[in-house]
């Protein structure tokens, strides 16, 4: 049974390491950044980055790390990291986790959620995942990550409705 929680627990840094490593998408430096963010949140050293976890049978199988962008207009958030444990990918957990996040942020009056991802082929399914959800490609920073790897900046506009009156993520879910 899948459940969601926002309160970070003492074993989460270890679970985050396991989930991030399992994807094969992140190098050791990225994994360590994720773990350190979680540790700093646990120790109350830095509470600007938050997590939302998806637990299967009380064991974390996916997480999203997000926060309000400090120098942007109020209500502007960023998804910093998102991962699903490799053997649980493609089961709808990532989509459900985003649904939880969006409804949580809507209640806080959020208007936009940004995220950065990579243009290289490895990330094609990731980009499809976000696009299917309703994120729109807003900008590309050429060769940001590497010579052949640009930064794709996506945005989910929480105020925009389509011509049928659906919010972007409702449209994605209805597909
Ligand atoms: C992107 C990610 C978080 C999506 O989580 P998820 O739990 O697999 O997502 P869902 O099951 O809700 O959605 C699956 C969709 O994601 C995409 N996807 C990405 N990688 C996939 C994989 N290995 N297996 C199946 N689907 C994958 C597909 O487009 C799929 O779409 P479909 O429903 O049309 O088949 C997850 O695949 C992941 O951890 N990827 C590696 C790390 C990553 O790219 N993180 C984001 C960095 S910006």
mmCIF file of C-alpha atoms and ligand atoms in Angstrom:
data_model
loop_
_atom_site.group_PDB
_atom_site.id
_atom_site.type_symbol
_atom_site.label_atom_id
_atom_site.label_comp_id
_atom_site.label_asym_id
_atom_site.label_seq_id
_atom_site.Cartn_x
_atom_site.Cartn_y
_atom_site.Cartn_z
ATOM 1 C CA UNK A 1 0.000 0.000 0.000
ATOM 2 C CA UNK A 2 1.343 3.410 -1.053
ATOM 3 C CA UNK A 3 1.297 6.356 1.331
ATOM 4 C CA UNK A 4 2.753 9.848 1.257
ATOM 5 C CA UNK A 5 4.400 11.899 3.968
ATOM 6 C CA UNK A 6 6.213 15.200 4.265
ATOM 7 C CA UNK A 7 7.799 14.723 7.686
ATOM 8 C CA UNK A 8 11.420 13.673 7.320
ATOM 9 C CA UNK A 9 12.563 10.719 9.449
ATOM 10 C CA UNK A 10 15.959 9.670 10.739
ATOM 11 C CA UNK A 11 16.506 6.841 8.213
ATOM 12 C CA UNK A 12 15.522 8.976 5.210
ATOM 13 C CA UNK A 13 19.060 10.138 4.219
ATOM 14 C CA UNK A 14 20.001 6.462 3.803
ATOM 15 C CA UNK A 15 16.807 5.726 1.836
ATOM 16 C CA UNK A 16 17.430 8.772 -0.367
ATOM 17 C CA UNK A 17 20.915 7.464 -1.152
ATOM 18 C CA UNK A 18 19.492 4.060 -2.063
ATOM 19 C CA UNK A 19 16.755 5.522 -4.301
ATOM 20 C CA UNK A 20 19.007 8.074 -6.064
ATOM 21 C CA UNK A 21 21.767 5.493 -6.686
ATOM 22 C CA UNK A 22 19.267 2.932 -8.005
ATOM 23 C CA UNK A 23 18.195 5.209 -10.885
ATOM 24 C CA UNK A 24 21.659 5.182 -12.477
ATOM 25 C CA UNK A 25 21.057 8.847 -13.400
ATOM 26 C CA UNK A 26 23.081 10.543 -10.681
ATOM 27 C CA UNK A 27 26.793 10.558 -9.940
ATOM 28 C CA UNK A 28 28.197 10.361 -6.409
ATOM 29 C CA UNK A 29 28.313 14.153 -6.096
ATOM 30 C CA UNK A 30 24.598 14.454 -6.937
ATOM 31 C CA UNK A 31 23.710 11.640 -4.551
ATOM 32 C CA UNK A 32 25.691 13.302 -1.769
ATOM 33 C CA UNK A 33 23.940 16.641 -2.382
ATOM 34 C CA UNK A 34 20.568 14.893 -1.971
ATOM 35 C CA UNK A 35 21.696 13.141 1.221
ATOM 36 C CA UNK A 36 23.193 16.330 2.695
ATOM 37 C CA UNK A 37 20.019 18.312 2.028
ATOM 38 C CA UNK A 38 18.078 15.655 3.948
ATOM 39 C CA UNK A 39 20.574 15.632 6.828
ATOM 40 C CA UNK A 40 20.494 19.433 7.077
ATOM 41 C CA UNK A 41 16.715 19.361 7.184
ATOM 42 C CA UNK A 42 16.741 16.663 9.884
ATOM 43 C CA UNK A 43 19.193 18.721 11.958
ATOM 44 C CA UNK A 44 17.190 21.900 11.279
ATOM 45 C CA UNK A 45 20.347 23.481 9.800
ATOM 46 C CA UNK A 46 18.579 24.380 6.566
ATOM 47 C CA UNK A 47 14.813 24.121 6.247
ATOM 48 C CA UNK A 48 14.517 25.866 2.875
ATOM 49 C CA UNK A 49 14.531 22.522 1.026
ATOM 50 C CA UNK A 50 11.595 20.206 1.823
ATOM 51 C CA UNK A 51 10.822 16.608 0.916
ATOM 52 C CA UNK A 52 7.749 14.635 0.102
ATOM 53 C CA UNK A 53 8.115 10.857 0.246
ATOM 54 C CA UNK A 54 6.132 8.012 -1.268
ATOM 55 C CA UNK A 55 6.310 4.982 1.036
ATOM 56 C CA UNK A 56 5.399 1.468 -0.017
ATOM 57 C CA UNK A 57 4.653 -0.719 3.023
ATOM 58 C CA UNK A 58 6.268 2.017 5.137
ATOM 59 C CA UNK A 59 9.499 1.951 3.131
ATOM 60 C CA UNK A 60 10.428 5.018 1.002
ATOM 61 C CA UNK A 61 10.334 4.224 -2.736
ATOM 62 C CA UNK A 62 10.299 7.749 -4.194
ATOM 63 C CA UNK A 63 10.921 11.306 -3.108
ATOM 64 C CA UNK A 64 10.699 14.828 -4.376
ATOM 65 C CA UNK A 65 12.854 17.625 -2.965
ATOM 66 C CA UNK A 66 11.465 21.114 -3.485
ATOM 67 C CA UNK A 67 11.408 24.621 -2.084
ATOM 68 C CA UNK A 68 10.185 28.139 -2.598
ATOM 69 C CA UNK A 69 12.657 30.088 -4.736
ATOM 70 C CA UNK A 70 13.909 32.791 -2.361
ATOM 71 C CA UNK A 71 14.564 35.563 -4.878
ATOM 72 C CA UNK A 72 11.532 34.933 -7.105
ATOM 73 C CA UNK A 73 7.996 36.264 -6.805
ATOM 74 C CA UNK A 74 6.129 34.834 -3.792
ATOM 75 C CA UNK A 75 4.502 31.517 -4.616
ATOM 76 C CA UNK A 76 7.216 30.454 -7.069
ATOM 77 C CA UNK A 77 8.619 27.019 -6.274
ATOM 78 C CA UNK A 78 11.276 24.735 -7.704
ATOM 79 C CA UNK A 79 11.547 20.976 -7.813
ATOM 80 C CA UNK A 80 15.216 20.341 -7.105
ATOM 81 C CA UNK A 81 15.306 16.536 -7.187
ATOM 82 C CA UNK A 82 12.890 13.739 -7.988
ATOM 83 C CA UNK A 83 13.583 10.003 -8.015
ATOM 84 C CA UNK A 84 11.747 6.722 -7.916
ATOM 85 C CA UNK A 85 13.468 3.498 -6.812
ATOM 86 C CA UNK A 86 14.430 1.788 -10.062
ATOM 87 C CA UNK A 87 12.284 -1.330 -9.668
ATOM 88 C CA UNK A 88 9.243 0.849 -8.866
ATOM 89 C CA UNK A 89 9.556 3.125 -11.915
ATOM 90 C CA UNK A 90 6.751 3.269 -14.459
ATOM 91 C CA UNK A 91 4.069 2.328 -11.896
ATOM 92 C CA UNK A 92 2.556 5.795 -11.534
ATOM 93 C CA UNK A 93 4.337 6.632 -8.264
ATOM 94 C CA UNK A 94 6.125 9.695 -9.690
ATOM 95 C CA UNK A 95 2.861 11.039 -11.102
ATOM 96 C CA UNK A 96 1.070 10.518 -7.780
ATOM 97 C CA UNK A 97 3.913 12.145 -5.886
ATOM 98 C CA UNK A 98 3.646 15.207 -8.140
ATOM 99 C CA UNK A 99 -0.124 15.248 -7.565
ATOM 100 C CA UNK A 100 0.481 15.356 -3.798
ATOM 101 C CA UNK A 101 3.058 18.098 -4.194
ATOM 102 C CA UNK A 102 0.856 20.200 -6.470
ATOM 103 C CA UNK A 103 -2.138 19.973 -4.154
ATOM 104 C CA UNK A 104 0.053 20.825 -1.147
ATOM 105 C CA UNK A 105 1.548 23.843 -2.919
ATOM 106 C CA UNK A 106 -1.826 24.995 -4.264
ATOM 107 C CA UNK A 107 -3.035 25.190 -0.641
ATOM 108 C CA UNK A 108 -0.059 27.441 0.100
ATOM 109 C CA UNK A 109 -1.087 29.725 -2.759
ATOM 110 C CA UNK A 110 1.685 28.658 -5.153
ATOM 111 C CA UNK A 111 1.455 29.928 -8.698
ATOM 112 C CA UNK A 112 4.363 28.302 -10.524
ATOM 113 C CA UNK A 113 6.641 25.296 -10.143
ATOM 114 C CA UNK A 114 9.909 25.320 -12.075
ATOM 115 C CA UNK A 115 12.400 22.543 -12.616
ATOM 116 C CA UNK A 116 15.616 22.023 -14.525
ATOM 117 C CA UNK A 117 16.429 18.856 -16.400
ATOM 118 C CA UNK A 118 18.897 17.724 -19.032
ATOM 119 C CA UNK A 119 18.594 17.597 -22.827
ATOM 120 C CA UNK A 120 20.703 14.455 -23.298
ATOM 121 C CA UNK A 121 19.050 11.271 -24.547
ATOM 122 C CA UNK A 122 19.161 9.543 -21.138
ATOM 123 C CA UNK A 123 16.641 12.123 -19.913
ATOM 124 C CA UNK A 124 14.170 11.733 -22.818
ATOM 125 C CA UNK A 125 11.756 9.587 -20.695
ATOM 126 C CA UNK A 126 12.120 12.081 -17.838
ATOM 127 C CA UNK A 127 11.204 14.992 -20.124
ATOM 128 C CA UNK A 128 8.230 13.014 -21.459
ATOM 129 C CA UNK A 129 7.164 12.328 -17.881
ATOM 130 C CA UNK A 130 7.118 16.055 -17.046
ATOM 131 C CA UNK A 131 5.497 17.057 -20.345
ATOM 132 C CA UNK A 132 2.780 14.446 -19.926
ATOM 133 C CA UNK A 133 2.157 15.855 -16.471
ATOM 134 C CA UNK A 134 1.591 19.349 -17.880
ATOM 135 C CA UNK A 135 5.002 21.029 -17.507
ATOM 136 C CA UNK A 136 5.910 23.310 -20.421
ATOM 137 C CA UNK A 137 9.427 23.856 -21.710
ATOM 138 C CA UNK A 138 10.103 27.515 -20.958
ATOM 139 C CA UNK A 139 13.787 27.994 -21.755
ATOM 140 C CA UNK A 140 16.909 26.145 -22.836
ATOM 141 C CA UNK A 141 20.368 27.086 -21.605
ATOM 142 C CA UNK A 142 22.691 25.698 -24.284
ATOM 143 C CA UNK A 143 25.613 23.485 -23.190
ATOM 144 C CA UNK A 144 24.857 24.181 -19.521
ATOM 145 C CA UNK A 145 25.761 20.721 -18.201
ATOM 146 C CA UNK A 146 28.215 19.706 -20.895
ATOM 147 C CA UNK A 147 29.132 20.379 -24.542
ATOM 148 C CA UNK A 148 26.202 18.275 -25.768
ATOM 149 C CA UNK A 149 23.946 18.611 -22.756
ATOM 150 C CA UNK A 150 21.748 21.679 -22.351
ATOM 151 C CA UNK A 151 19.614 22.721 -19.402
ATOM 152 C CA UNK A 152 15.867 22.493 -20.064
ATOM 153 C CA UNK A 153 13.821 24.715 -17.779
ATOM 154 C CA UNK A 154 10.223 23.584 -17.387
ATOM 155 C CA UNK A 155 7.347 25.317 -15.649
ATOM 156 C CA UNK A 156 3.979 24.169 -14.368
ATOM 157 C CA UNK A 157 1.640 27.156 -14.284
ATOM 158 C CA UNK A 158 -0.791 26.414 -11.458
ATOM 159 C CA UNK A 159 -3.074 29.300 -12.352
ATOM 160 C CA UNK A 160 -3.469 28.436 -16.034
ATOM 161 C CA UNK A 161 -6.488 26.441 -17.156
ATOM 162 C CA UNK A 162 -6.893 24.980 -20.642
ATOM 163 C CA UNK A 163 -9.870 25.668 -22.906
ATOM 164 C CA UNK A 164 -11.841 22.851 -21.180
ATOM 165 C CA UNK A 165 -11.308 24.458 -17.775
ATOM 166 C CA UNK A 166 -8.798 21.829 -16.573
ATOM 167 C CA UNK A 167 -5.652 22.658 -14.658
ATOM 168 C CA UNK A 168 -2.494 21.360 -16.405
ATOM 169 C CA UNK A 169 -1.971 18.373 -14.107
ATOM 170 C CA UNK A 170 -5.641 17.363 -14.365
ATOM 171 C CA UNK A 171 -5.260 17.286 -18.126
ATOM 172 C CA UNK A 172 -2.161 15.048 -17.764
ATOM 173 C CA UNK A 173 -4.016 12.687 -15.419
ATOM 174 C CA UNK A 174 -7.005 12.472 -17.754
ATOM 175 C CA UNK A 175 -4.912 11.225 -20.691
HETATM 176 C C1 LIG B 1 11.281 10.490 -13.774
HETATM 177 C C2 LIG B 1 10.820 9.597 -12.623
HETATM 178 C C3 LIG B 1 10.931 10.340 -11.310
HETATM 179 C C4 LIG B 1 9.345 9.257 -12.881
HETATM 180 O O1 LIG B 1 8.878 8.484 -11.788
HETATM 181 P P1 LIG B 1 7.987 7.184 -12.041
HETATM 182 O O2 LIG B 1 7.543 6.708 -10.692
HETATM 183 O O3 LIG B 1 8.700 6.234 -12.909
HETATM 184 O O4 LIG B 1 6.800 7.874 -12.841
HETATM 185 P P2 LIG B 1 5.391 7.299 -13.322
HETATM 186 O O5 LIG B 1 5.342 5.827 -13.188
HETATM 187 O O6 LIG B 1 4.335 8.112 -12.676
HETATM 188 O O7 LIG B 1 5.415 7.710 -14.837
HETATM 189 C C5 LIG B 1 6.104 6.922 -15.750
HETATM 190 C C6 LIG B 1 6.422 7.778 -16.936
HETATM 191 O O8 LIG B 1 7.741 8.259 -16.713
HETATM 192 C C7 LIG B 1 8.522 7.990 -17.837
HETATM 193 N N1 LIG B 1 9.633 7.129 -17.420
HETATM 194 C C8 LIG B 1 10.856 7.631 -17.183
HETATM 195 N N2 LIG B 1 11.714 6.626 -16.907
HETATM 196 C C9 LIG B 1 11.011 5.473 -16.910
HETATM 197 C C10 LIG B 1 11.341 4.094 -16.695
HETATM 198 N N3 LIG B 1 12.592 3.684 -16.416
HETATM 199 N N4 LIG B 1 10.377 3.168 -16.776
HETATM 200 C C11 LIG B 1 9.109 3.545 -17.085
HETATM 201 N N5 LIG B 1 8.747 4.822 -17.307
HETATM 202 C C12 LIG B 1 9.680 5.789 -17.233
HETATM 203 C C13 LIG B 1 7.676 7.401 -18.900
HETATM 204 O O9 LIG B 1 7.454 8.454 -19.847
HETATM 205 C C14 LIG B 1 6.396 7.003 -18.219
HETATM 206 O O10 LIG B 1 5.353 7.434 -19.001
HETATM 207 P P3 LIG B 1 4.111 6.458 -19.377
HETATM 208 O O11 LIG B 1 3.194 6.566 -18.210
HETATM 209 O O12 LIG B 1 3.593 7.076 -20.615
HETATM 210 O O13 LIG B 1 4.667 5.085 -19.575
HETATM 211 C C15 LIG B 1 11.610 8.263 -12.536
HETATM 212 O O14 LIG B 1 11.484 7.559 -13.728
HETATM 213 C C16 LIG B 1 13.083 8.438 -12.205
HETATM 214 O O15 LIG B 1 13.460 8.368 -11.030
HETATM 215 N N6 LIG B 1 13.915 8.660 -13.222
HETATM 216 C C17 LIG B 1 15.353 8.776 -13.053
HETATM 217 C C18 LIG B 1 15.748 10.033 -12.327
HETATM 218 C C19 LIG B 1 15.212 11.285 -12.992
HETATM 219 O O16 LIG B 1 15.193 11.444 -14.198
HETATM 220 N N7 LIG B 1 14.760 12.217 -12.131
HETATM 221 C C20 LIG B 1 14.319 13.520 -12.549
HETATM 222 C C21 LIG B 1 15.525 14.399 -12.674
HETATM 223 S S1 LIG B 1 15.094 15.984 -13.325
#
